[in-house]
Amino acid sequence: MYNNSHTLNTNPFELLSELEQFLYYEARCIDEKRWHDWLELYLEEAIYWIPTDREQIDPLQQASIAYEDKATLRLRTKRMTHPQAHSLDRRPESTHLVTNVMLDDVLENDTVIYRLSSSFMVLGYQEDFRNTQTVYGGKYSHEIVRVGKQLKIKSKKVVLNNCDAPHRNIQILL
Amino acid sequence: MQSDRVHKRLYTDSGIFDLEMDTVFSKAWIFVGHESQIPNPGDFFSSQLARQSVLVVRHTDNTIKVFHNRCPHKGTQLTTATSGHVRVFRCMYHAWSFDTDGSLKARPLEDGYNGSRLDTNNEDCNLKGVASVESYRGFVFARLQSKGPDLASWLGEARTSIDNMVDRSPQGALEVVGQPLKYINDCNWKMLVENVSDNLHALPTHRSASAPAKEMADEINSGDEIPQVLHMLTPFGSPLSFFEKIGQTICGNGHSFTGGDLSIHSAYPENEEYNQAMLASYGEETFQKILSVERHNTVIYPSLSLKCNLQSIRVFRPISVDQTILETWTFRLKGAPQEMLARSLLYNQTVFSPASIAGHDDNEAFCRMQQGLKEGGHEWVSLHRHMETETPNENGTISAPGTSDISYRHEYEAWLNYMKTSQE
């Protein structure tokens, strides 16, 4: 953990670099539409959450833009590759920029959990009658665990700056 | 418009849209919110009424008031908050303050208005209230025009859908949770309303969600639990004969419901704790009667649609001729276990959220219709299905097969009635 004396076997800068690379890899899987690879990054008990309220603590007490378990994420990726996903007839393109990555906490129990926060900007484009590029921005919070040699996502929270605003289709995975 | 078809301009002409806001959305009761959002005097929330921003407030005498969100002095919006609690509304510009019944309470240097038209006795000093405000079982409606039927008569038989949604609470009460999901659709508001009763689209439009859901459910070993999301999305792929069978019923004033005994929500797993709570509250006979009402969707024309069995409502907020915000609200059944709320949230997030799995294809259809109707060639939009298969019921409603266009036709009957009679 940065700026904190934490006993880790790994050099903290190497660890941070590894975690950053992992976030970039997740972003790359989305931008390259490698849905299978993306899904593989998530634990079976993983949660993916886009709240409607910056201060939202409990996803089960009010609606979220998305609050999905692995089965729902799997369904989502299957739909995206289905030939009759009409809204994706013109494939959306995305560029994810992930930055300001901070390792906020390391929890050591049976497994190690890394809590990361970062800022993101996502440019989304889909050819339609509007032909405009959509910008999404906000903060990511990832909980990442190490399973064997691999890092896996335990949870990902996406807080959009405009999470409480009306949105058009959000067809880009954030 | 004609009885079996409507001209495409009804969806594309901004002059017609303006007229709709002055007639349909001014003469009809429009859903503004729910009483549970303002339990205490001084509580308020912002809402919309025919493109106008309004404040819905609980006054100290417990009555609900609806005001235009504008200071009578210079026109400043009184608040930009979505909800809150006030003792008085105080304008940020010149500090005029208003009681929660809208009356002017104080303004600095009062003497300066003496002898003017805007002296203290002038009612124009007060907040301007909306002409009519009424609630039905917690659902608050407002109407810009004062003339017209009272809310309960106007709802007619469609109010039994609100009854059923409320009765599904073991305490007979609902509570709004959080803010609604807000989804911008680049289409005319009528497409969203009409889609609620359109059972013919579910199979072809939503196949990309229903087919993988079925595939995933089929892969699960017998005995293992099927994730709830699959219970929800698989039925979208039911054969058209199923959607034909569920039927639909028109109720007057443009209101209607699809289903009745059967819907795509019928086969959800039961929640034993909920059943016990309902039994304890109502007894076996009434409990069975409440749960036997299996309506798929209800339209309260022109602003509201309900899924009674999921405690979910959709509210249609027209923005312009080709833009509509779809709000999806979730309710907690008071006295029911948390799992019932989790179920409603899951459905709304998966089907009606801007990041939904099923809703994107509805939105795609609306956008393509809005674009397609700009084309030449055909001038008309068809409302022809099952014109000769309409069965009157004893209570005055009329039923038809599930894939009939009867609800479309009925909505246009009400629409024309609002449009052709002159304004007050």
mmCIF file of C-alpha atoms in Angstrom, chain A residues 52 59-65 67 71-72 74-76 78-79 82 84-87 89-90 129-130 164-171, chain B residues 177 181-184 186 204-205 207-208 211-213 215-216 229 233 323 332 338 341 345 349 353-355 357 360-361 363-364 368 371:
data_model
loop_
_atom_site.group_PDB
_atom_site.id
_atom_site.type_symbol
_atom_site.label_atom_id
_atom_site.label_comp_id
_atom_site.label_asym_id
_atom_site.label_seq_id
_atom_site.Cartn_x
_atom_site.Cartn_y
_atom_site.Cartn_z
ATOM 1 C CA THR A 52 -27.616 5.423 -9.286
ATOM 2 C CA PRO A 59 -27.480 -2.129 -3.643
ATOM 3 C CA LEU A 60 -30.479 -4.069 -2.370
ATOM 4 C CA GLN A 61 -32.428 -1.104 -1.021
ATOM 5 C CA GLN A 62 -32.776 0.953 -4.190
ATOM 6 C CA ALA A 63 -32.362 0.534 -7.922
ATOM 7 C CA SER A 64 -28.935 0.604 -9.540
ATOM 8 C CA ILE A 65 -28.056 1.223 -13.176
ATOM 9 C CA TYR A 67 -26.055 -4.705 -10.073
ATOM 10 C CA ALA A 71 -24.694 -15.389 -14.012
ATOM 11 C CA THR A 72 -26.123 -12.041 -15.117
ATOM 12 C CA ARG A 74 -22.521 -14.211 -18.390
ATOM 13 C CA LEU A 75 -26.018 -13.657 -19.797
ATOM 14 C CA ARG A 76 -25.007 -10.113 -20.760
ATOM 15 C CA LYS A 78 -23.950 -14.083 -24.374
ATOM 16 C CA ARG A 79 -26.505 -11.526 -25.493
ATOM 17 C CA HIS A 82 -26.131 -13.207 -30.169
ATOM 18 C CA GLN A 84 -30.204 -10.975 -33.023
ATOM 19 C CA ALA A 85 -28.892 -8.412 -30.540
ATOM 20 C CA HIS A 86 -30.523 -5.735 -32.707
ATOM 21 C CA SER A 87 -29.236 -2.780 -30.734
ATOM 22 C CA ASP A 89 -26.160 -4.431 -35.198
ATOM 23 C CA ARG A 90 -23.793 -1.527 -35.537
ATOM 24 C CA PHE A 129 -28.653 8.756 -36.554
ATOM 25 C CA ARG A 130 -26.885 10.941 -33.966
ATOM 26 C CA ASP A 164 -28.240 10.116 -11.165
ATOM 27 C CA ALA A 165 -28.871 11.669 -14.590
ATOM 28 C CA PRO A 166 -31.094 10.296 -17.337
ATOM 29 C CA HIS A 167 -29.002 8.223 -19.746
ATOM 30 C CA ARG A 168 -29.399 6.985 -23.273
ATOM 31 C CA ASN A 169 -28.564 3.314 -23.875
ATOM 32 C CA ILE A 170 -25.403 2.424 -22.013
ATOM 33 C CA GLN A 171 -24.236 -0.249 -24.448
ATOM 34 C CA VAL B 177 -37.357 3.102 -2.762
ATOM 35 C CA LEU B 181 -34.093 4.763 -13.197
ATOM 36 C CA LYS B 182 -34.153 7.362 -15.975
ATOM 37 C CA TYR B 183 -33.738 6.229 -19.547
ATOM 38 C CA ILE B 184 -33.678 8.643 -22.502
ATOM 39 C CA ASP B 186 -35.053 9.084 -28.835
ATOM 40 C CA PRO B 204 -38.658 -11.326 -32.222
ATOM 41 C CA THR B 205 -37.315 -8.214 -30.476
ATOM 42 C CA ARG B 207 -34.625 -13.085 -28.678
ATOM 43 C CA SER B 208 -31.033 -12.037 -27.944
ATOM 44 C CA ALA B 211 -32.492 -17.402 -26.116
ATOM 45 C CA PRO B 212 -29.216 -17.251 -24.101
ATOM 46 C CA ALA B 213 -31.267 -17.190 -20.864
ATOM 47 C CA GLU B 215 -29.756 -21.948 -22.989
ATOM 48 C CA MET B 216 -28.155 -21.154 -19.634
ATOM 49 C CA VAL B 229 -32.393 -13.522 -13.778
ATOM 50 C CA LEU B 233 -35.682 -13.375 -19.141
ATOM 51 C CA GLN B 323 -37.509 12.364 -27.118
ATOM 52 C CA ARG B 332 -41.241 -2.023 -1.397
ATOM 53 C CA GLN B 338 -36.461 -8.310 1.530
ATOM 54 C CA LEU B 341 -37.789 -6.051 -3.139
ATOM 55 C CA LEU B 345 -34.922 -4.412 -8.349
ATOM 56 C CA GLN B 349 -32.339 -3.233 -13.601
ATOM 57 C CA SER B 353 -32.342 0.346 -16.868
ATOM 58 C CA PRO B 354 -30.372 2.374 -19.442
ATOM 59 C CA ALA B 355 -27.777 -0.414 -19.070
ATOM 60 C CA ILE B 357 -30.066 -6.530 -20.990
ATOM 61 C CA HIS B 360 -31.869 -2.002 -25.417
ATOM 62 C CA ASP B 361 -33.712 -3.860 -28.124
ATOM 63 C CA ASN B 363 -35.117 1.210 -27.494
ATOM 64 C CA GLU B 364 -33.586 0.135 -30.800
ATOM 65 C CA ARG B 368 -35.761 2.808 -35.840
ATOM 66 C CA GLN B 371 -36.352 7.295 -38.118
#
